[in-house]
Tab-separated table of C-alpha atoms in Angstrom:
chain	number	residue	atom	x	y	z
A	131	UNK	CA	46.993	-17.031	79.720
A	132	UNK	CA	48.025	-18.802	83.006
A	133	UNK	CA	48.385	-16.438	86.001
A	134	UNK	CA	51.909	-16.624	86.420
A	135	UNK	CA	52.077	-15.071	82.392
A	136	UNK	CA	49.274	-12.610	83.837
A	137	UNK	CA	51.615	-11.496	86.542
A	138	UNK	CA	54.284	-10.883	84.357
A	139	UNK	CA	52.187	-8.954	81.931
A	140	UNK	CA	51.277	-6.954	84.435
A	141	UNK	CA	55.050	-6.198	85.948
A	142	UNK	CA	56.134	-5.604	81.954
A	143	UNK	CA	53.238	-2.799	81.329
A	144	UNK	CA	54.092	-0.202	85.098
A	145	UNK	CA	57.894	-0.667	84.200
A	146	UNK	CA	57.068	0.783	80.228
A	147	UNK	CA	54.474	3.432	82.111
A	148	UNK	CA	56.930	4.496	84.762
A	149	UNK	CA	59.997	5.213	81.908
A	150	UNK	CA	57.579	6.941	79.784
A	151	UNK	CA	56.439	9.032	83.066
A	152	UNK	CA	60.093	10.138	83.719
A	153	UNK	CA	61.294	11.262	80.081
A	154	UNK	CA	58.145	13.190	80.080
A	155	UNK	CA	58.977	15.009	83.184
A	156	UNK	CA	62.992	15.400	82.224
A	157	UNK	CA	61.631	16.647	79.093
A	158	UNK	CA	59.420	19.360	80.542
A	159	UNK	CA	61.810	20.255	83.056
A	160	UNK	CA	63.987	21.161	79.897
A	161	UNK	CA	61.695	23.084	78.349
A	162	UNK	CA	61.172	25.179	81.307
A	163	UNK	CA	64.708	26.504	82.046
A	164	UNK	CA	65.377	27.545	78.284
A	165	UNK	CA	61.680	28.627	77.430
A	166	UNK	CA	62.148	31.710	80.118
A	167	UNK	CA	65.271	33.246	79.440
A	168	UNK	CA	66.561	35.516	82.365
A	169	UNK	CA	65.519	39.359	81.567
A	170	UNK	CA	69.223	40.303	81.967
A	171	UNK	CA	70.419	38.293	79.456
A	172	UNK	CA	73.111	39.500	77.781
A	173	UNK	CA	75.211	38.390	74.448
A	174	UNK	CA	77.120	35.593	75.721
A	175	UNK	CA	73.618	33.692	76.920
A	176	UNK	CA	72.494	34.646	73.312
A	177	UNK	CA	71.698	30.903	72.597
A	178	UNK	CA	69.690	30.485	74.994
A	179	UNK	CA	67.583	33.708	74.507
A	180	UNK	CA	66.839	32.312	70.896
A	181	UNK	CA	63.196	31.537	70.018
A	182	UNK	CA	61.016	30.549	67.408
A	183	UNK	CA	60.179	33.830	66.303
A	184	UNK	CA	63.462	34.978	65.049
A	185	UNK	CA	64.636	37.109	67.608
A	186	UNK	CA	66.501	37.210	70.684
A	187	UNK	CA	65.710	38.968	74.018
A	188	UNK	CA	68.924	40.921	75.378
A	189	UNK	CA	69.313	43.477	77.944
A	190	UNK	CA	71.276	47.193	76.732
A	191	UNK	CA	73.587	49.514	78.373
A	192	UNK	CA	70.854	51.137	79.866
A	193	UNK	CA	69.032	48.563	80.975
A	194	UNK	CA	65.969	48.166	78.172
A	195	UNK	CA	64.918	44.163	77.013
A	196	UNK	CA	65.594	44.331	73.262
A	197	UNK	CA	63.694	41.574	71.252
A	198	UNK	CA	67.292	41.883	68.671
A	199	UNK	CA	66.494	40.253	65.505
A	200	UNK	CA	68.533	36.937	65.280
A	201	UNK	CA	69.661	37.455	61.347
A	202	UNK	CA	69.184	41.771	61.296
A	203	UNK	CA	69.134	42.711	57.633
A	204	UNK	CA	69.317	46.464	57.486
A	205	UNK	CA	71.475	47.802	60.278
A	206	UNK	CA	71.722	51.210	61.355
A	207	UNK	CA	74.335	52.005	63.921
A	208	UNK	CA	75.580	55.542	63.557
A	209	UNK	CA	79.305	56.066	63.680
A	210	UNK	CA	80.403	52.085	64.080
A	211	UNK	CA	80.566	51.725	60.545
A	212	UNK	CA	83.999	51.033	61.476
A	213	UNK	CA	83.799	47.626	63.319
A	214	UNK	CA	80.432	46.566	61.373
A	215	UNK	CA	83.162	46.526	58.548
A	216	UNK	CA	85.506	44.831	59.824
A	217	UNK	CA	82.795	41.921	61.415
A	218	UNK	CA	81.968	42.047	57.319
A	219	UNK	CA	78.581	44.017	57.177
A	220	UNK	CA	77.176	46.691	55.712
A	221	UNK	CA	74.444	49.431	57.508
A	222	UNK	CA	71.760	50.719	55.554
A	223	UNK	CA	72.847	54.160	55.827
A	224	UNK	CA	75.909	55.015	57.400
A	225	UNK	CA	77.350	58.036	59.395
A	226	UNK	CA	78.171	61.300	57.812
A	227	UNK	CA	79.111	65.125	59.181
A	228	UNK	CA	77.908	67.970	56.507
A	229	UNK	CA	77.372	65.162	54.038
A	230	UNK	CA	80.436	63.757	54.287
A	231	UNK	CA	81.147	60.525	55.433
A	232	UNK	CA	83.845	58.804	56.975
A	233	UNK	CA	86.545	58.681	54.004
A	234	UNK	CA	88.881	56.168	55.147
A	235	UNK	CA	85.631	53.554	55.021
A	236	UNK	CA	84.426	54.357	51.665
A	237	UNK	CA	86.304	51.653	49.990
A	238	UNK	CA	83.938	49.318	51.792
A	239	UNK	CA	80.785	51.959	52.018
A	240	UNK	CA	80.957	53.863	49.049
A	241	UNK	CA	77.357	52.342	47.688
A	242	UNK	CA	76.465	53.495	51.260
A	243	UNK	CA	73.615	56.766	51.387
A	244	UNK	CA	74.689	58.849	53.911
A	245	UNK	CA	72.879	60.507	56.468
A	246	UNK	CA	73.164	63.368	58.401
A	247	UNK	CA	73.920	63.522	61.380
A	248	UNK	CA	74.650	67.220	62.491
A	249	UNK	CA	73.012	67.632	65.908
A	250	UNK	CA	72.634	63.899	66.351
A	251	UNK	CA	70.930	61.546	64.463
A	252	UNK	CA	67.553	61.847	63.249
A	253	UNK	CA	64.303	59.269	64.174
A	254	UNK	CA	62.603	61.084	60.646
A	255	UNK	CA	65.524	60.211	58.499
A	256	UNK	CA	66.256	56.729	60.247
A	257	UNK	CA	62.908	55.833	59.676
A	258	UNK	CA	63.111	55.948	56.013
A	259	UNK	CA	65.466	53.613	55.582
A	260	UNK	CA	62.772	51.273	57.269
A	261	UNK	CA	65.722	49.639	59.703
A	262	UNK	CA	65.570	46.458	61.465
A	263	UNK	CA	68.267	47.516	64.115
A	264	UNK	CA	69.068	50.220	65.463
A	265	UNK	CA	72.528	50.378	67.529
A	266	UNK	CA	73.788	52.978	68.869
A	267	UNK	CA	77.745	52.784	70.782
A	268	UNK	CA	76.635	54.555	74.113
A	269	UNK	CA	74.135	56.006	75.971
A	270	UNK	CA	76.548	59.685	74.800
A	271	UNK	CA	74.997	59.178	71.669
A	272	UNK	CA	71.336	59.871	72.823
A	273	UNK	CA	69.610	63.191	73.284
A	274	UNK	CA	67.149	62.929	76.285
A	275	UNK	CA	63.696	61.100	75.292
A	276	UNK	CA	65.251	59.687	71.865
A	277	UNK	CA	65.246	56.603	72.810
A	278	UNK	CA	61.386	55.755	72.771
A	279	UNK	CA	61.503	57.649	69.569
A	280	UNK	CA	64.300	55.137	67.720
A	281	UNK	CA	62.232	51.981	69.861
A	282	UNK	CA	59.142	53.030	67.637
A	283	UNK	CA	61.272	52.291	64.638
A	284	UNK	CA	62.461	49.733	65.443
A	285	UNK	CA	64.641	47.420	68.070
A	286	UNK	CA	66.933	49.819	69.400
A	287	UNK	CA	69.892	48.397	71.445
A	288	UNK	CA	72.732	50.699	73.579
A	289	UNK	CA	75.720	48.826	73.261
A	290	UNK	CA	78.108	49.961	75.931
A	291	UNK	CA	78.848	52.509	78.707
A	292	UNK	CA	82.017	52.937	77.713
A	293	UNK	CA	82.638	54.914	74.765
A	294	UNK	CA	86.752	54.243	74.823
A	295	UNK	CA	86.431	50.306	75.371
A	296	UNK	CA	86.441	49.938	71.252
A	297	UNK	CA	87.959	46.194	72.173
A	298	UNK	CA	85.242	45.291	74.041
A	299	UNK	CA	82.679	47.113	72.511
A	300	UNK	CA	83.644	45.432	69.278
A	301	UNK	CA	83.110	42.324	70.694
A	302	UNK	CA	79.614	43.067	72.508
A	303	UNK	CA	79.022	44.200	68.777
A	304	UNK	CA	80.154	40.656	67.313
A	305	UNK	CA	78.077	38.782	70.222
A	306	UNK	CA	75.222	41.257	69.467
A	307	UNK	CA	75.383	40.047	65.627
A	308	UNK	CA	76.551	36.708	65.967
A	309	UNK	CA	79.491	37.402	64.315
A	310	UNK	CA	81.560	36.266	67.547
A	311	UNK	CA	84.436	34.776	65.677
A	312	UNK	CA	84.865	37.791	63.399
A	313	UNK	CA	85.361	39.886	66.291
A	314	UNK	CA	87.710	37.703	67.661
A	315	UNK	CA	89.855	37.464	64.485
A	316	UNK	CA	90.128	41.424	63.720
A	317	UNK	CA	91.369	41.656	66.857
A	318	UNK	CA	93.946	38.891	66.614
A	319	UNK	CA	94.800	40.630	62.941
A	320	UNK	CA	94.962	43.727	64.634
A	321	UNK	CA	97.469	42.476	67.657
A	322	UNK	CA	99.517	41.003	64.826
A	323	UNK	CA	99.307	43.888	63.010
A	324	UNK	CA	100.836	46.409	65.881
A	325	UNK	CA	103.455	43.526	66.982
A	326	UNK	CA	104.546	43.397	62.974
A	327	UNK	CA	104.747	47.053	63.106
A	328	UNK	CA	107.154	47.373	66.860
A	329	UNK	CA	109.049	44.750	65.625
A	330	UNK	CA	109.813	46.296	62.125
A	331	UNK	CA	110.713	49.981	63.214
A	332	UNK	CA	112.903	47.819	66.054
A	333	UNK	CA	114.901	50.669	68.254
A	334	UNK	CA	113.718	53.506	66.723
A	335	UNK	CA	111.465	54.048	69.349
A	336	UNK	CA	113.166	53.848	71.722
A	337	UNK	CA	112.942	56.827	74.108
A	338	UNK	CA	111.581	58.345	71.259
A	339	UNK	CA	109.295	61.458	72.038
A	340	UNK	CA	105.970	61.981	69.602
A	341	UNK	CA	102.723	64.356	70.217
A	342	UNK	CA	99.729	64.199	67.959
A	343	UNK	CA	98.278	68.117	67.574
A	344	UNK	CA	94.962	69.264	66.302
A	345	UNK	CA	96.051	73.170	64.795
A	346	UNK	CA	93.577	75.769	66.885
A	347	UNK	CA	93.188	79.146	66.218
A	348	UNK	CA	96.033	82.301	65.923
A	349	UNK	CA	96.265	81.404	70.371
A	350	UNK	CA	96.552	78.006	70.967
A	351	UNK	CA	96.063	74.211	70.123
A	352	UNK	CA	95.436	71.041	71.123
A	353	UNK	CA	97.202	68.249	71.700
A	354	UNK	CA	96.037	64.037	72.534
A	355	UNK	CA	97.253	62.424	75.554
A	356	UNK	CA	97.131	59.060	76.665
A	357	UNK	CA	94.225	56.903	75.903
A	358	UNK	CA	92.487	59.526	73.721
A	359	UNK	CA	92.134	58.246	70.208
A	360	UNK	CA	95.243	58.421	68.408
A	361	UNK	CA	97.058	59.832	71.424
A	362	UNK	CA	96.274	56.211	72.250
A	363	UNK	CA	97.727	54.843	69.544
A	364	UNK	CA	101.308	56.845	70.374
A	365	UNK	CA	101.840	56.565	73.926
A	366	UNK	CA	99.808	53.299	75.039
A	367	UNK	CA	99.903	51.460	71.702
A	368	UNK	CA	103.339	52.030	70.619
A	369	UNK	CA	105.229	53.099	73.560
A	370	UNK	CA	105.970	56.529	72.784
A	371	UNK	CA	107.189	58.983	75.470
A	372	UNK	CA	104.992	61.936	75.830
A	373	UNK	CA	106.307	65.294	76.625
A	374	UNK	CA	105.683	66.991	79.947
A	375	UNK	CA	103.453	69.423	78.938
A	376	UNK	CA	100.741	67.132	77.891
A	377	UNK	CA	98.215	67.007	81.460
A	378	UNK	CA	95.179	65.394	79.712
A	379	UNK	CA	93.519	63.413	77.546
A	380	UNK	CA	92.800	66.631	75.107
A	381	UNK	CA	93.431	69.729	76.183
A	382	UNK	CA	94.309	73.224	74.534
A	383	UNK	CA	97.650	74.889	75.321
A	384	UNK	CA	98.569	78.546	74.263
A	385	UNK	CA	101.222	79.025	71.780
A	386	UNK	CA	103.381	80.613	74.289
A	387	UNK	CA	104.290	76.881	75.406
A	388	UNK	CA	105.751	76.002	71.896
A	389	UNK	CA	109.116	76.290	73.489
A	390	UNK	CA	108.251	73.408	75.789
A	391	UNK	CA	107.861	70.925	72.715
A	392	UNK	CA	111.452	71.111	72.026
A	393	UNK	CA	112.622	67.916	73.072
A	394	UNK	CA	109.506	65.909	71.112
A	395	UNK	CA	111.103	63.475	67.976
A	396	UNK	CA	107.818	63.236	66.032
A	397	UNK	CA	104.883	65.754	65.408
A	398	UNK	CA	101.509	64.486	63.555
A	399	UNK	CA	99.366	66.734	62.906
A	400	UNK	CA	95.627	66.201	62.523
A	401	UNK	CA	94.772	67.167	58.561
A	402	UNK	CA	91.807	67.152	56.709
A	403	UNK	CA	88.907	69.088	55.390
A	404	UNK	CA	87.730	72.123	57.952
A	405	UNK	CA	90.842	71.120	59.850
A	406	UNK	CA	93.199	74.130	61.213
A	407	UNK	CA	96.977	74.279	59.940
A	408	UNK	CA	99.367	73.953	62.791
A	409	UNK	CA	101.449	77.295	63.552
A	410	UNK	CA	103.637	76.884	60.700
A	411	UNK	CA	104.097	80.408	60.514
A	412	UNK	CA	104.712	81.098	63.936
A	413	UNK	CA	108.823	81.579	64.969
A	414	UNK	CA	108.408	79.715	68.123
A	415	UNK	CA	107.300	76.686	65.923
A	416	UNK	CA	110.105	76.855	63.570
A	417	UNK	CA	112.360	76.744	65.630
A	418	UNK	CA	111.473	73.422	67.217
A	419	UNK	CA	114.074	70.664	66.458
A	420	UNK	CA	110.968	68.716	65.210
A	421	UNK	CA	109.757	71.237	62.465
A	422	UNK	CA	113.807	72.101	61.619
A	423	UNK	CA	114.187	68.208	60.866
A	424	UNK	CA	111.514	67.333	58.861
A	425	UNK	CA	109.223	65.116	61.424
A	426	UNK	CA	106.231	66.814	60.923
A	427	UNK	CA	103.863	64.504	59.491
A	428	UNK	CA	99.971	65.550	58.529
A	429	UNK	CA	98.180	62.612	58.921
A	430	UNK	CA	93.944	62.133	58.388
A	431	UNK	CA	91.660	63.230	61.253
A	432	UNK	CA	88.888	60.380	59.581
A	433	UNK	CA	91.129	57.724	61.085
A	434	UNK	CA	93.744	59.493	63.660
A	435	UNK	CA	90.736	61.041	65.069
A	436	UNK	CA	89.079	57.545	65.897
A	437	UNK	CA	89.496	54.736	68.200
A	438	UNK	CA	88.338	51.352	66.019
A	439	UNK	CA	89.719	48.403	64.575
A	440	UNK	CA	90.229	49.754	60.554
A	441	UNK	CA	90.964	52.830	61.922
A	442	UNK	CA	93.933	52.043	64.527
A	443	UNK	CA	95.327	49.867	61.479
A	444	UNK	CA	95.775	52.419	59.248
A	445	UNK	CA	97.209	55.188	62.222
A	446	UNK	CA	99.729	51.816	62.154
A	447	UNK	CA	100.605	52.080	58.750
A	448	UNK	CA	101.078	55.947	59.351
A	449	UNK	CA	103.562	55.376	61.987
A	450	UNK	CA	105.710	52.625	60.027
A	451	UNK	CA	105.308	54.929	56.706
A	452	UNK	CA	106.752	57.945	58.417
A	453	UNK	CA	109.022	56.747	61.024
A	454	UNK	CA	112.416	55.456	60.165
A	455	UNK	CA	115.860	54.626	61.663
């Protein structure tokens, strides 16, 4: 080899050693930045939280690193049965008061075992249905020191601080689940769902007055207000005027205001099992214009008494069943 093809060699062999040097370093500067995930990731980094073991690490409502499985199999999240059916999954064990579960679901969860959640639910009886997530809506939903007791079980992950955000808490529960584009679609359904419904009972709300009651005892009872389940679903959903007596979210008024419901178009009244009648036999309620003319309605406290994607579809059908021109 003549030293001018030695020279060349030589040129050849540091340009192939200097291209392999710098893919090697662009290559472990890659690695670095998605190896280390920031502790405070939350859902919408949830790619890049992924590992090898199955599992990503995401921070909760309150603030605790959750390794959340990436592909969770059995699922317990205690009362949001509700948008866990409509992202299209099934919990272990669902919710249930006195043994009874939450009927307007059971078409979905009827194969479901219920558990019991009187007082909260349990660690003891969530442990034997050997979960694999454990989600619970808020930190409400906690007694003080559960926490480290569910975390034993298994990875236990606080979803939101805000129990009345069900929009946004159903999609922190899609991103949670990687169900993102479920979420998304039941609440496009939903939108077109309520936009179907104002559009199809046309003027007949308009200036229309409606209250939603929850019958009390032989003094008083209660009535929704804005942004308070299905009070929600009347005044900031539908439009609804609300009468001037209502001055919360969910307060109790003595029957001695009756009188004061006069002008109101629509009643519904909260039915159900254990639920209180409404004052049907009182003469202060039968003499409201309401009562006279038939627009008392009993609808079910399972879904009127909610604030959740199923649930705020069927108060819709309610409405459009019972209100006409």
């Amino acid at each position: 080899m003549t030293s001018k093809n030695c020279f060349m060699y030589l040129i050849v062999t540091i340009l192939i050693i200097s291209v392999l040097s710098a893919c090697g370093n662009s290559n472990e500067g890659q690695s670095t930045s998605t190896s280390a995930p920031s502790p405070s990731a939350q859902s919408e980094s949830a790619d890049t939280a992924s590992n090898d073991d199955g599992y990503r690490l995401l921070t909760d409502a309150l603030g605790n690193e959750v390794k959340v499985p990436n592909h969770p199999q059995r699922i317990i999240a205690s009362f949001l049965e509700d948008p866990l059916t409509a992202l299209g999954m099934k919990p272990v064990a669902q919710w249930g008061y006195k043994g009874a579960p939450q009927h307007y679901l059971q078409d979905k969860l009827g194969d479901v075992p219920v558990l019991n959640v009187d007082g909260g639910l349990k660690s003891e009886e969530t442990l034997s249905y050997n979960p694999d997530l454990i989600i619970f809506l808020s930190p409400s939903y906690l007694r003080n020191g559960d926490y480290e007791q569910f975390a034993k079980i298994a990875p236990t992950f606080v979803l939101s601080d805000n129990d009345s955000d069900w929009r946004g808490n159903l999609q922190k529960l899609g991103a949670l689940l990687g169900k993102e584009d479920a979420a998304n679609q039941a609440l496009a359904d939903y939108d077109k769902k309520l936009s179907d419904a104002k559009k199809q009972l046309g003027g007949t709300l308009t200036d229309k007055t409606a209250i939603l009651l929850q019958g009390g005892d032989e003094k008083g009872y209660n009535l929704f207000g804005p942004g308070f389940f299905g009070g929600a679903m009347l005044y900031d959903a539908f439009g609804f005027k609300a009468p001037s007596l209502i001055n919360g979210s969910y307060e109790t008024y003595s029957l001695e205001t009756l009188p004061q419901l006069k002008d109101v178009d629509y009643i519904f009244v909260l039915s159900g099992e254990g639920r209180a009648k409404p004052p049907e036999n009182n003469p202060l309620w039968q003499e409201l214009p309401a009562v006279k003319s038939g627009h008392v309605f009993a609808v079910d406290s399972g879904h009127w008494f909610n604030a959740n994607p199923i649930a705020n579809g069927l108060v819709i059908d309610d409405i459009v069943r019972y209100i006409h021109e």
